[in-house]
Each structure stands twice: as structure tokens, then as C-alpha cells.
Amino acid sequence: MPEKTFHKAQTIREKAPGVPSIVEAVQFHGVRITKNDALVKEVSELYRSKNLDELVHNSHLAARHLQEMGLLENAVALIDTSPDSKQGYVVNFLVREPKSFTAGVKAGVSTNGDADVSLNAGKQSVGGRGEAINTQYTYTVKGDHCFNISAIKPFLGWQKYSNVSATLYRSLAHMPWNQSDVDENAAIFTYNGQQWNQKLLHQMKLNAIWRTLRASRDAAFSVREQAGHTLKFSVENSVAVDTRDRPILASRGILARWATEYAGVFGDASFLKNTLDLQAAAPLPLGFILAASVQAKHLRGLGEREVHILDRCYLGGQQDVRGFGLNTIGVKADNSCLGGGASLAGVVHLYRPLIPPNMLFAHAFLASGSFASVHARNPIQQLQDSQRVSAGLGLAFVFKSIFRLELNYTFPLKYVIGDCLLPGFHIGAGVNFL
Amino acid sequence: MNAAQDWEDVSLFTPYLNDQALMYDFAECLAVQTFLRMTSLPFNVRQRPNVDFISPDGVIPLLKINKTLITGFNAIVDFVHKKGVTLTSHLSETQVADMRANISMIEHLLTTVEMYVLWKHDETYEKVTKPRFGSVFHWPLSSVLPFLKRRKILEELADKDWDSKTMDEVGEQADKVFRALSAQLGTQKYLTGELPTEADALLFGHLYTLITVRLPLTNITNILKKYTNLIEFTKRVEQQYFKQ
């Protein structure tokens, strides 16, 4: 490329809308392994830009999309005038392709909120069309292990956010709420896509999981009776509308998600599980944010056998009904929690940003959760009777969109004797919070 | 302690005896049932596909009394003894020691012979062991789990130096056990005389299983059939405790 001075897009923004444009060429600089057809799919829309403003905007979108699809590690769009015609433009993408191989170590937080360390290795854009292979080995401070290998293939195209992936994993985890351990060997196929002009997020999953439940010496007999090998084949379908500005701690917007899991064609498990998530957040005066979340789950056994303890609904913990032990709200037998057949949990939050903004928040909440047993004749009545309530004050720390850390002083307000209460200061960390 | 008062809500957990239980597990479950019938203690049998996981140490069968779990023939006999119920009160110490030796011989030698036949002999594994062991699982676990179990049992046999034995040598081991027990029984009603003990229960469990089991290989059963007093003993115990 000849020596030239480039300016940021803002400099021409005000003048651009009226300027007609014809894209004469789109050039990539730095491409070695990325396939030509993949790039064509990604940028062909640029040729339809009618004016300079649209071209600037679309070039930026294209550059970002190329990176988000894992096709390129870095892409910057530079728009140049064509030497041949007055209205002609040439779009140059200066790109860096993904490294041939990546490996790393990181400390993080598991979905259950335990600190964990993971070793990962992967290869991005394996075939030059954004396909990626990743492997990960994770162990948590509590001694859980997980080995995971996944392959993902994006569907390329203008502003298309859909992909298919296949994951194999093997995990060993301890479940303190019912005094047992579970080994899982699983194969999962996932489709992620968007419908209706990208407003509706759609996910479909096929799960095949071989689970081995091992009861510890202290486990209740009701847990022990379900120990052993079970095979679960299930199909999960979930649709969601998400207008939140940030996924982990939103200041405005709503999330509505409905997920259905059906198991029963093959394997031991046969049930239908519906989960409805609703979240809403709105800014208040003085920088306050009011947010509310509701999660309702319903489980129906379809076979003769009762729904396995591993498939039931659980509540309690720092991520939903704070102030109660993790997954301890449910039908109890001795010191074990056997879960339920339906659950309803809701949390109302009030946040006030502190310094640094968008990272640290003062946080007050009121949480409620209730459950119905798997055999419940009248689940609505049981949901009313089994309500637990807690409230608390504390700090919430959000690290980008990666995880959230809460330090709360909790007061369990409504509980029954035998509940596993955790009053006082507690730390909760994770990704999925109600 | 009065055994009758505490002996409430007693369940014996066994695998599915007709379709799932392997020879030696079937024999142990039958032995425990026979023993409990000899003591006239009441119990229910509950058949479950996952008894090896319900059992805290994986040993079959499992006796549950309220919240107490006891596993395996010997532990159950000991537990019942602690409750004050015993079948050996009429025996001298030497006789008790002899009886214990018989139990140990059956537990170790006869069980190992049965394991060898079930897991080491290819045809028996394919036609009997694998289908029975895998019967409670769905594919592909119905193939994977028998394979893993076979590997584990073959290691155990190797630890005992049994993996290099031929079928004839294993038959000799079985013959040795049958000969000793046959000599001990003689013309008596039970191993130690007129009254049954736990050794009789265990012996009956294994002999009845060996006589009735259908295997591609009949050598062990044929060896057993030479000892007519053992066959008679088995018929007698069956008549007395299971056909009334």
C-alpha cells in the first residue's frame, strides 16, 4: 500500500450521508490461511452500501464480525478513495489471523461459584473458515475436575450470528447438598442461532450423558437408592429475547427466556422440564438501578420411574436465594436435599454504582424461593407453603462480561427449622445470577 | 438386647435374581435368605438394579434395618449374632472354628471358581455374564459396563494368580472344595450334625446356584454331581426352608 494518512471515521461522519459511494474493491492485507469464499461471504454486503456513511458503518460492522466469528484475530477497515473514479472507494482490511495454536492457564469462577483453575489449549480457524477446536481441563478448589473438548463451526454471512458445536466432556463433581459425587461423560451437540431479524435468540441442544452417582457414607438412603449408572438423552430448546445492555449486571433492558428439555426417547431419564427466566432492569434517579429477576421451573416425569435426583429442580445459594446453602431448598431426607418437581424464585435488586463505575456497585436485595415436591398433588399450594425469603446488603463487583462477585450480609427472613441457613457475610461468584 | 424388638422394617436388597444377578451374587443372596429363614427372623426381599451402588461398600446383598445398613453374608451373620440370635450355641469352640474354616473355604475358593468361569471363559462371558450384567442398562452402557467390570475382575484374578489357570485346574480346585465338604457332611443332616448353622446356609446358597444355573460349560456342575450327599443336602435344605 502506498504511504497515506488515514483519519478516524468521526472526521467525515457529518459530511458523509449525502455522499454517494461505489465500492470498487475490498482488499485484505495479511491473509494467509483464511479461505477466500469465507471472506467473500463476510464482506459482500459492503458492495451494496449506497453512501459513504453507510459504507463507513458497514465496514466497521464487517471488521467486528470477522473477529467475533473467530475468523480473524484482529481486523481494521480502512476506506480509501479510488484513483480511477470520483465516487469510487476501496475498502482495505488490515488483518491479523489467529495464531496457529493457543494455550493458557487461567483462574476463574465455575458456574457453581467455586474458584477454579483451568488449562486450555486450542486452535482457532482450523480450516480457514472460523472453525475452532478447544480443549480445557478445569479443577476447582473443592476437588472437582472437568475435561472438555469442543469443536465449533460458525455459519458465515453478513451479520449472521449462528453456529453449531459439538462438545465432549468428562467431569467429576461433588454435590454437598445431597452428600454424593457424580461422574459425567457427555456428548453435546448445540445449535445457536438468531431469528426474526436477530431479535430472537434460539438454541437447540442434543445431550447424551452417562452419569454415575455415588452416594457418600453420610448420604440419606433416598439418595443412595438412586445411585449408580444412568443414561440421559435429551433435547433442549430455548428461545430468548435479550435487550439488556450488559449480560451480567444490566442497567436497562429485559431478558425473557423459555427453555424446554425433553428426555425420554432413549436412555433412563424421561421427563419434560420447562424453565422460564424473566429479568428486567431500569435506571432510577441519582444513578440507582432497579432490577428484578424471576425464574420458574416445572418438571414432569413421563415414565414409570420417578424423576432422577440429578434431573430435579434445586434452589438456594449465593446465585438465587441468597442466605441459604447451595441447592438446599427442597424436599429433605436426613441431611440431604432431594430437590423438587417445581420451583419459583424471584429477586429484587437495588444497585448504586460506586467507583470505578460499571464495575463496583452497592447492592441491596430481597430474594424469595419456593418449591413443590416431585409427587406434589397440588403444586401451587406447596409453592405457597414452602416459601423462603432472605434480604441482604453488600457489594457487587462485575468484571467485564466475564463474571460477577458479590459480597453480601444476608438475613434469612422466612425459613423453616432444618433449613441450611447462611446468615452473615458471604461471597458469591459466578456468571448466572438471579 | 432383644432382637425381636429391634428387628423391624427389615429389607434385604438384592439384584434382580432371575435376570441380573451373577452366579456368586445369586449364591450370596440366597445364602443370606437361607440364614435368615433358619433363624426365623422376618424380612422382605427388595430387588433393585443398582444394589452394588446402594450398598455403601459395593458388597451384595444389603440388609437394611431402619437406618442401619449391613452388607455381605459374614457381616449380616455377625450383626444377627450381636442381636443375640445365633445358630451356633450348641457347638463347641472347635466346631465353631471348623465351621468358620468351611465358610472361609466357600467364600474364597468357590467364589473365585465361579468368578473365573463367568468372566474368564469367553463363551460364558458372551452368552451369560455380559447379557445378565448388562441387562439393567441401556445401550451403549450395556456393553461398556460389562467390559469395564470384566477388566477389573480379570485383574483381581491375576492378583490371586488365577488368570493363568486352565479350566481343568479350576475344576480341580472346585473338586477339592466339594470333596472336603462332602467328607465333612458324611451322612449327617447338616455340616455340624443335626442342627443347621450359617455354614450350611452359605453352602446351600452356592450348591443350589451351581446345580440350577445354566451355563455353556457344565464341568463344575458335573464335578459337583459326583458328590451325592451334597446334592441330597441341597434338596433337603430347599425342601425345608423354601418349599413350605
XYZ file of C-alpha atoms in Angstrom:
678
model
C 0.000 0.000 0.000
C 1.294 3.475 -0.769
C 2.104 5.849 2.122
C -1.047 7.710 3.067
C -2.569 9.398 6.070
C -5.765 7.876 7.403
C -8.263 9.562 9.682
C -10.786 8.180 12.110
C -14.333 7.742 10.823
C -15.655 10.586 13.002
C -13.837 13.204 10.961
C -16.041 12.629 7.966
C -19.184 11.483 9.702
C -21.130 14.745 9.346
C -20.263 15.147 5.711
C -20.772 11.539 4.681
C -24.556 10.895 4.499
C -25.044 12.833 1.298
C -22.008 11.492 -0.454
C -22.838 8.654 -2.839
C -20.360 5.841 -2.960
C -19.479 2.951 -5.200
C -17.304 0.240 -3.718
C -14.821 -0.743 -6.360
C -12.786 -3.230 -4.375
C -12.420 -4.835 -0.993
C -8.891 -5.875 -0.205
C -7.454 -7.902 2.631
C -3.902 -7.412 3.818
C -2.354 -10.099 5.976
C -4.411 -13.120 4.885
C -2.549 -16.370 4.762
C -4.806 -19.257 5.746
C -8.272 -17.722 5.681
C -10.283 -19.012 2.755
C -11.387 -16.632 0.042
C -15.004 -17.841 -0.041
C -15.301 -17.204 3.707
C -14.148 -13.595 3.300
C -16.443 -13.048 0.343
C -19.461 -14.175 2.381
C -18.489 -11.825 5.157
C -17.963 -8.638 3.150
C -20.115 -8.917 0.022
C -22.738 -6.720 1.683
C -20.281 -3.811 1.568
C -20.812 -3.514 -2.178
C -24.443 -2.584 -1.504
C -23.540 0.495 0.559
C -25.211 3.469 -1.091
C -23.436 6.335 0.557
C -20.223 6.943 2.375
C -21.834 6.983 5.828
C -23.317 3.546 5.268
C -20.015 2.296 3.934
C -18.119 3.523 6.986
C -20.689 1.957 9.276
C -20.818 -1.351 7.403
C -17.049 -1.626 7.152
C -16.826 -1.275 10.892
C -19.524 -3.933 11.389
C -17.753 -6.262 8.984
C -14.437 -5.852 10.785
C -16.043 -6.570 14.141
C -17.962 -9.562 12.818
C -14.822 -11.072 11.301
C -13.257 -11.010 14.747
C -16.330 -12.214 16.619
C -16.654 -15.220 14.336
C -13.091 -16.215 15.142
C -12.130 -15.858 11.510
C -9.537 -13.207 12.285
C -7.900 -12.176 15.468
C -7.751 -8.536 14.545
C -9.275 -6.599 11.650
C -9.280 -2.875 10.925
C -11.180 -1.418 7.998
C -9.561 1.482 6.137
C -11.536 3.228 3.430
C -9.646 4.807 0.604
C -10.719 6.746 -2.432
C -10.343 5.049 -5.735
C -7.724 6.509 -8.046
C -9.975 5.851 -11.045
C -13.321 7.492 -10.246
C -14.624 10.269 -8.040
C -17.346 8.242 -6.317
C -15.319 5.069 -6.131
C -13.941 3.725 -2.884
C -11.664 0.879 -1.942
C -12.039 -0.848 1.429
C -8.819 -2.232 2.834
C -8.892 -4.616 5.772
C -5.653 -4.780 7.710
C -5.903 -8.109 9.472
C -4.056 -10.458 11.738
C -5.015 -14.094 11.581
C -5.408 -16.244 14.684
C -2.266 -17.870 15.997
C -1.816 -21.407 14.818
C -2.130 -22.711 18.337
C -3.111 -21.128 21.632
C -2.588 -22.389 25.155
C -3.084 -20.840 28.514
C -3.759 -21.080 32.199
C -6.381 -19.035 33.917
C -8.039 -18.763 37.266
C -11.743 -18.137 37.230
C -15.062 -18.983 38.726
C -17.160 -22.014 37.960
C -20.899 -21.758 37.381
C -21.427 -23.021 40.915
C -19.309 -20.197 42.247
C -16.187 -22.125 43.214
C -12.783 -20.754 42.387
C -11.192 -22.826 39.690
C -8.057 -23.090 37.630
C -8.173 -24.160 34.050
C -5.612 -25.166 31.484
C -6.679 -24.703 27.945
C -5.344 -25.263 24.505
C -6.965 -24.631 21.187
C -6.709 -23.857 17.563
C -8.833 -21.118 16.010
C -9.968 -21.037 12.417
C -8.634 -24.528 11.815
C -9.765 -24.799 8.219
C -9.631 -21.098 7.424
C -13.391 -20.626 7.808
C -13.649 -19.776 11.502
C -13.869 -23.336 12.792
C -12.294 -23.741 16.207
C -11.206 -26.617 18.384
C -10.730 -26.069 22.084
C -9.738 -28.321 24.922
C -9.907 -27.444 28.550
C -9.069 -29.085 31.832
C -10.525 -27.436 34.903
C -10.244 -28.203 38.560
C -11.843 -26.342 41.402
C -10.669 -25.760 44.960
C -13.268 -28.284 46.115
C -11.651 -31.031 44.083
C -13.989 -31.176 41.111
C -12.420 -31.992 37.761
C -13.616 -31.461 34.247
C -12.068 -32.293 30.912
C -13.727 -30.770 27.909
C -13.089 -30.820 24.183
C -15.234 -28.902 21.776
C -15.393 -28.104 18.102
C -17.369 -25.173 16.794
C -18.276 -24.098 13.305
C -19.812 -20.701 12.633
C -22.178 -20.045 9.740
C -20.641 -17.131 7.887
C -22.523 -14.335 6.225
C -23.421 -10.718 6.688
C -24.148 -10.130 10.399
C -25.042 -13.768 10.880
C -24.565 -14.968 14.412
C -25.183 -18.664 14.321
C -23.047 -21.721 14.811
C -23.045 -25.406 15.506
C -20.787 -27.068 18.008
C -20.006 -30.476 19.369
C -18.653 -30.959 22.861
C -17.366 -33.995 24.668
C -16.699 -33.725 28.346
C -15.904 -35.806 31.352
C -16.385 -34.346 34.797
C -16.177 -35.435 38.401
C -18.053 -33.249 40.825
C -19.025 -33.306 44.459
C -22.580 -32.348 45.354
C -22.621 -31.348 49.020
C -26.406 -30.774 49.041
C -27.121 -34.456 48.698
C -23.847 -35.842 50.011
C -22.800 -37.512 46.829
C -20.466 -37.373 43.869
C -21.349 -37.522 40.238
C -19.202 -38.547 37.271
C -20.439 -37.444 33.908
C -19.366 -38.479 30.431
C -21.220 -36.460 27.896
C -21.572 -35.653 24.246
C -23.472 -32.481 23.425
C -24.432 -31.008 20.073
C -25.533 -27.407 20.056
C -27.031 -25.086 17.511
C -27.052 -21.371 18.262
C -28.910 -19.048 16.003
C -30.994 -15.971 15.671
C -34.441 -15.500 14.214
C -36.636 -12.572 13.348
C -34.039 -10.061 12.394
C -31.721 -11.142 15.202
C -34.274 -10.217 17.851
C -34.909 -13.781 18.975
C -32.041 -15.924 20.185
C -32.521 -19.582 19.562
C -30.570 -22.526 20.929
C -31.055 -26.232 20.437
C -29.086 -28.901 22.197
C -28.851 -32.650 21.969
C -27.446 -34.136 25.138
C -26.212 -37.660 25.670
C -24.898 -38.049 29.184
C -23.734 -41.104 31.068
C -23.930 -40.243 34.728
C -22.662 -42.208 37.683
C -23.983 -41.096 41.036
C -22.003 -42.263 44.042
C -23.514 -41.710 47.447
C -21.114 -40.892 50.266
C -21.300 -42.604 53.647
C -23.429 -39.765 55.052
C -25.967 -39.706 52.246
C -29.601 -40.336 53.041
C -30.992 -43.676 51.889
C -33.278 -41.877 49.433
C -30.157 -40.574 47.670
C -28.403 -43.926 47.935
C -31.350 -45.684 46.285
C -30.774 -43.596 43.146
C -27.021 -44.142 42.987
C -25.460 -45.892 40.041
C -25.303 -45.515 36.299
C -27.977 -43.689 34.348
C -28.098 -42.592 30.772
C -29.815 -39.403 29.779
C -30.652 -38.462 26.215
C -32.408 -35.171 25.976
C -33.306 -32.424 23.553
C -33.270 -28.858 24.785
C -34.798 -25.948 23.012
C -34.516 -22.423 24.253
C -35.692 -19.125 22.870
C -34.822 -15.759 24.319
C -35.264 -12.080 23.804
C -32.466 -10.075 25.306
C -32.344 -6.292 25.252
C -30.099 -5.865 28.284
C -27.161 -3.550 27.928
C -24.834 -5.845 29.881
C -25.471 -9.527 30.464
C -24.112 -9.851 33.976
C -25.435 -6.744 35.669
C -27.786 -4.865 33.403
C -28.709 -1.242 33.950
C -31.584 -1.335 31.499
C -33.397 -3.785 29.311
C -35.141 -7.080 29.667
C -34.366 -10.748 29.224
C -37.072 -13.289 28.613
C -36.029 -16.872 28.081
C -38.055 -20.010 27.794
C -36.260 -23.324 27.779
C -37.724 -26.781 27.386
C -35.879 -30.013 27.945
C -37.394 -33.280 26.858
C -35.867 -36.636 27.742
C -37.437 -39.961 27.062
C -36.793 -41.393 23.622
C -33.679 -43.300 24.678
C -31.998 -43.812 27.991
C -33.195 -43.985 31.565
C -34.407 -40.454 32.076
C -37.836 -39.468 30.853
C -39.194 -36.112 31.798
C -40.250 -32.757 30.457
C -38.728 -29.718 32.082
C -39.710 -26.141 31.413
C -37.734 -23.174 32.665
C -38.878 -19.597 32.337
C -36.496 -16.733 33.092
C -37.555 -13.136 33.223
C -35.255 -10.266 34.076
C -35.778 -6.545 33.863
C -33.653 -3.581 34.831
C -34.365 0.141 34.736
C -32.370 3.181 35.780
C -33.705 5.340 38.600
C -32.776 8.926 39.568
C -29.423 9.550 41.299
C -27.809 6.719 39.365
C -29.715 3.984 41.139
C -30.673 0.870 39.172
C -33.711 -1.191 39.970
C -33.642 -4.772 38.738
C -35.831 -7.812 39.194
C -35.482 -11.456 38.162
C -37.882 -14.341 38.266
C -37.168 -17.964 37.473
C -39.855 -20.606 37.316
C -39.154 -24.270 36.705
C -41.523 -27.117 36.209
C -40.649 -30.758 35.862
C -42.935 -33.575 34.847
C -41.919 -37.211 34.917
C -43.036 -39.115 31.842
C -42.055 -42.655 32.745
C -42.975 -45.091 35.461
C -39.857 -44.316 37.415
C -39.755 -41.112 39.422
C -37.567 -38.363 38.025
C -33.944 -38.956 38.944
C -32.462 -36.838 41.694
C -29.940 -35.399 39.202
C -32.706 -34.023 36.979
C -34.789 -32.298 39.641
C -35.210 -28.613 40.479
C -32.997 -27.161 43.159
C -32.934 -23.755 44.818
C -30.728 -21.940 47.280
C -27.289 -20.453 47.162
C -25.493 -17.213 46.535
C -26.775 -17.029 42.978
C -30.509 -17.256 43.601
C -31.983 -17.364 47.098
C -29.033 -15.918 48.990
C -28.701 -16.792 52.658
C -29.437 -20.492 52.122
C -26.925 -23.234 51.341
C -26.324 -24.114 47.701
C -29.218 -26.212 46.351
C -30.547 -26.933 49.832
C -34.093 -25.638 49.413
C -36.194 -28.644 48.511
C -37.528 -31.890 49.895
C -35.222 -33.029 52.682
C -34.289 -36.507 53.798
C -31.909 -36.611 56.751
C -29.085 -34.260 55.782
C -29.630 -34.498 52.037
C -31.729 -32.385 49.732
C -33.730 -34.374 47.211
C -34.799 -31.447 45.035
C -38.280 -30.766 43.821
C -40.606 -31.006 40.874
C -41.255 -27.296 40.554
C -39.607 -24.172 41.831
C -40.209 -20.470 41.759
C -37.585 -17.919 42.706
C -37.525 -14.168 42.481
C -35.075 -11.478 43.478
C -35.470 -7.696 43.543
C -32.240 -5.686 43.472
C -31.329 -2.061 44.012
C -27.878 -1.082 42.767
C -25.921 2.151 43.099
C -22.736 2.452 41.018
C -19.599 3.212 43.029
C -16.054 3.822 41.840
C -14.928 2.534 39.385
C -18.307 2.909 37.650
C -19.659 -0.104 35.764
C -17.516 -2.323 37.943
C -18.385 -1.810 41.581
C -21.930 -1.388 42.848
C -23.608 -1.040 46.215
C -26.282 -3.702 46.275
C -29.414 -4.402 48.302
C -31.748 -7.280 47.574
C -34.809 -9.165 48.646
C -34.960 -12.793 47.494
C -37.688 -15.366 47.649
C -37.813 -19.007 46.648
C -40.284 -21.837 46.936
C -40.579 -25.392 45.674
C -43.013 -28.237 45.230
C -42.068 -31.900 45.563
C -41.912 -34.252 42.578
C -45.048 -36.041 43.753
C -46.987 -32.887 44.607
C -50.741 -33.260 44.106
C -51.252 -29.546 44.423
C -48.007 -27.828 43.420
C -49.425 -24.297 43.651
C -50.374 -24.855 47.278
C -46.934 -26.315 48.013
C -45.229 -23.389 46.336
C -47.152 -21.064 48.626
C -46.407 -23.103 51.729
C -42.713 -23.647 51.101
C -41.695 -20.018 50.588
C -38.296 -18.924 51.889
C -37.293 -15.269 51.997
C -33.993 -13.536 52.597
C -32.713 -9.997 52.323
C -29.254 -8.505 52.302
C -26.885 -5.668 51.670
C -23.495 -5.704 50.104
C -21.255 -5.010 47.178
C -21.397 -6.386 43.681
C -18.309 -6.400 41.536
C -18.603 -7.028 37.821
C -15.584 -7.896 35.753
C -16.415 -7.069 32.137
C -18.931 -9.641 30.947
C -16.890 -12.446 32.409
C -18.009 -12.862 35.973
C -19.690 -11.255 38.908
C -18.597 -11.271 42.517
C -20.944 -10.433 45.375
C -20.113 -9.780 48.986
C -23.335 -9.768 50.951
C -24.515 -9.553 54.500
C -27.625 -11.709 54.381
C -30.557 -12.052 56.715
C -32.741 -15.125 56.168
C -36.214 -13.741 56.941
C -38.550 -16.655 56.342
C -37.405 -20.225 56.788
C -38.311 -23.473 58.475
C -36.367 -25.466 61.038
C -33.938 -27.790 59.311
C -33.032 -25.315 56.581
C -29.376 -24.821 55.888
C -29.095 -21.123 56.754
C -26.085 -18.970 55.994
C -26.649 -15.647 57.763
C -23.885 -13.050 57.853
C -21.185 -12.273 55.328
C -20.869 -14.462 52.283
C -19.162 -14.262 48.958
C -20.877 -15.404 45.821
C -19.196 -15.579 42.466
C -20.318 -16.776 39.120
C -21.915 -15.954 35.829
C -25.605 -16.732 36.174
C -27.281 -14.705 38.865
C -30.929 -14.209 39.549
C -30.644 -56.510 73.566
C -33.864 -58.109 72.458
C -33.538 -58.875 68.786
C -37.269 -59.264 68.219
C -37.948 -55.674 69.294
C -35.307 -54.065 67.167
C -35.862 -56.352 64.222
C -38.419 -54.182 62.477
C -38.759 -52.922 58.942
C -36.027 -55.243 57.701
C -35.314 -55.378 53.993
C -32.810 -57.432 52.084
C -31.748 -55.617 48.908
C -30.657 -57.913 46.105
C -30.142 -57.562 42.353
C -32.907 -58.896 40.085
C -32.366 -62.527 40.960
C -33.872 -64.051 37.830
C -32.366 -61.816 35.164
C -29.448 -59.851 36.563
C -27.633 -61.468 39.496
C -24.425 -63.264 38.606
C -23.805 -66.756 39.986
C -21.762 -65.735 43.027
C -24.051 -62.787 43.878
C -27.088 -65.014 43.494
C -25.432 -67.553 45.796
C -24.665 -64.937 48.475
C -28.205 -63.523 48.318
C -29.668 -66.998 48.591
C -27.295 -67.810 51.462
C -28.410 -64.747 53.429
C -32.065 -65.573 52.806
C -31.482 -69.160 53.932
C -29.654 -67.993 57.033
C -32.443 -65.578 57.975
C -35.043 -68.285 57.411
C -33.021 -70.648 59.622
C -33.158 -68.026 62.372
C -36.877 -67.405 61.697
C -36.289 -63.653 61.544
C -38.797 -61.881 59.268
C -37.594 -59.816 56.291
C -38.664 -58.531 52.896
C -36.649 -59.042 49.744
C -36.385 -55.934 47.552
C -34.858 -56.400 44.129
C -33.078 -53.367 42.679
C -30.937 -52.962 39.566
C -28.307 -50.860 41.378
C -27.699 -52.725 44.646
C -23.925 -52.536 44.156
C -24.289 -48.719 44.353
C -26.917 -48.686 47.093
C -24.524 -50.762 49.179
C -22.040 -48.426 50.914
C -19.054 -50.657 50.069
C -20.388 -52.283 46.914
C -20.835 -55.663 48.610
C -24.018 -57.617 47.851
C -26.524 -58.254 49.378
C -27.502 -55.352 51.590
C -29.561 -55.709 54.742
C -31.366 -52.581 55.926
C -32.782 -52.315 59.421
C -34.290 -48.875 59.918
C -31.287 -46.755 59.041
C -28.596 -49.345 59.628
C -27.041 -50.885 56.524
C -25.116 -54.167 56.677
C -23.540 -55.700 53.627
C -22.390 -59.193 52.773
C -23.071 -62.613 54.248
C -20.469 -62.532 57.030
C -21.354 -59.061 58.298
C -25.050 -59.931 58.329
C -24.382 -63.120 60.303
C -22.248 -61.145 62.778
C -24.918 -58.482 63.128
C -27.624 -61.042 63.828
C -25.293 -62.679 66.333
C -24.862 -59.347 68.134
C -28.625 -59.099 68.343
C -28.473 -62.300 70.379
C -29.680 -64.645 67.642
C -27.246 -67.419 66.838
C -27.297 -70.828 65.210
C -24.072 -71.973 66.823
C -24.910 -72.018 70.546
C -24.906 -75.832 70.573
C -21.381 -76.065 69.140
C -18.067 -76.382 70.926
C -15.329 -73.870 70.205
C -13.521 -76.350 67.963
C -16.683 -76.959 65.997
C -17.204 -73.213 65.588
C -13.629 -72.903 64.326
C -14.239 -75.743 61.835
C -17.424 -74.087 60.688
C -15.585 -70.795 60.168
C -12.975 -72.630 58.106
C -15.736 -74.066 55.921
C -17.246 -70.617 55.417
C -13.867 -69.210 54.505
C -13.226 -72.012 52.026
C -16.570 -71.489 50.338
C -16.182 -67.703 50.292
C -12.708 -67.755 48.846
C -12.275 -70.817 46.714
C -15.785 -71.470 45.469
C -16.484 -67.791 44.749
C -13.219 -67.493 42.848
C -14.077 -70.600 40.797
C -17.436 -69.025 39.933
C -15.793 -65.729 39.032
C -13.287 -67.490 36.821
C -15.977 -69.347 34.909
C -18.153 -66.258 34.461
C -15.534 -63.722 33.454
C -12.547 -65.658 32.122
C -14.289 -68.225 29.938
C -15.076 -66.375 26.707
C -18.197 -68.240 25.696
C -19.715 -67.972 29.175
C -18.902 -64.258 29.242
C -20.561 -63.620 25.889
C -23.612 -65.822 26.433
C -24.314 -65.425 30.138
C -22.250 -62.898 32.047
C -22.422 -59.975 29.640
C -26.164 -60.179 28.922
C -27.029 -60.600 32.595
C -24.674 -57.912 33.883
C -25.742 -55.509 31.139
C -29.455 -56.341 31.384
C -30.282 -53.346 33.578
C -28.542 -50.794 31.347
C -29.337 -49.189 28.050
C -27.023 -49.374 25.094
C -24.149 -48.394 24.983
C -23.720 -48.897 28.739
C -24.959 -52.477 28.367
C -21.709 -53.184 26.505
C -19.344 -50.708 28.148
C -20.048 -51.624 31.767
C -19.616 -55.419 31.367
C -16.361 -54.701 29.523
C -15.064 -52.494 32.367
C -16.208 -54.957 35.004
C -14.525 -57.821 33.151
C -11.255 -55.932 33.077
C -11.470 -55.317 36.816
C -12.354 -58.919 37.697
C -9.576 -60.293 35.472
C -7.137 -58.059 37.353
C -8.428 -59.460 40.631
C -7.989 -62.999 39.312
C -4.466 -62.114 38.212
C -3.703 -60.837 41.722
C -4.728 -64.244 43.050
C -2.612 -65.965 40.350
C -5.743 -67.477 38.889
C -5.507 -65.897 35.461
C -3.023 -68.462 34.173
C -5.019 -71.434 35.416
C -6.658 -73.713 32.860
C -10.298 -74.737 33.129
C -9.166 -78.200 34.280
C -7.094 -76.727 37.097
C -10.064 -74.614 38.158
C -12.192 -77.756 38.098
C -9.650 -79.413 40.401
C -9.955 -76.520 42.844
C -13.733 -76.925 42.849
C -13.356 -80.671 43.282
C -11.086 -80.077 46.286
C -13.740 -77.930 47.955
C -16.560 -80.352 47.205
C -14.510 -83.321 48.433
C -13.693 -81.598 51.744
C -17.273 -80.510 52.327
C -18.661 -83.891 51.285
C -16.343 -85.640 53.740
C -17.319 -83.211 56.489
C -21.032 -83.739 55.794
C -20.818 -87.526 55.593
C -24.233 -88.918 56.394
C -25.187 -86.106 58.749
C -28.157 -83.861 58.163
C -26.037 -80.700 58.277
C -22.314 -79.976 58.264
C -22.086 -79.999 62.073
C -24.780 -82.514 62.890
C -28.499 -82.332 63.389
C -28.841 -78.549 63.503
C -28.126 -76.022 60.756
C -25.513 -73.295 61.063
C -24.588 -70.313 58.892
C -22.066 -72.516 57.065
C -24.976 -74.663 55.878
C -26.774 -71.570 54.658
C -23.756 -70.459 52.665
C -23.071 -73.925 51.308
C -26.687 -74.293 50.246
C -26.583 -70.890 48.534
C -23.638 -71.879 46.371
C -24.607 -75.508 45.686
C -28.184 -74.643 44.748
C -26.865 -71.965 42.389
C -24.345 -74.328 40.781
C -26.969 -77.035 40.302
C -29.630 -74.794 38.802
C -27.530 -72.335 36.787
C -27.500 -72.731 33.009
C -24.025 -72.230 31.595
C -22.469 -73.206 28.272
C -19.886 -75.049 30.330
C -21.118 -77.824 32.627
C -17.830 -79.129 34.028
C -18.185 -77.623 37.534
C -21.764 -78.878 37.857
C -20.686 -82.309 36.641
C -17.936 -82.448 39.256
C -20.457 -81.467 41.930
C -22.886 -84.191 40.821
C -20.332 -86.867 41.798
C -20.889 -85.973 45.447
C -24.364 -87.359 46.006
C -24.531 -86.388 49.669
C -24.027 -82.724 48.713
C -26.851 -82.967 46.173
C -29.075 -84.621 48.771
C -28.151 -81.905 51.274
C -29.177 -79.211 48.806
C -32.525 -80.865 48.131
C -33.129 -81.266 51.859
C -32.418 -77.610 52.695
C -34.508 -76.411 49.781
C -37.374 -78.633 50.931
C -37.170 -77.464 54.490
C -36.711 -73.717 54.056
C -38.128 -72.821 50.667
C -40.970 -75.248 49.965
C -43.174 -74.925 52.974
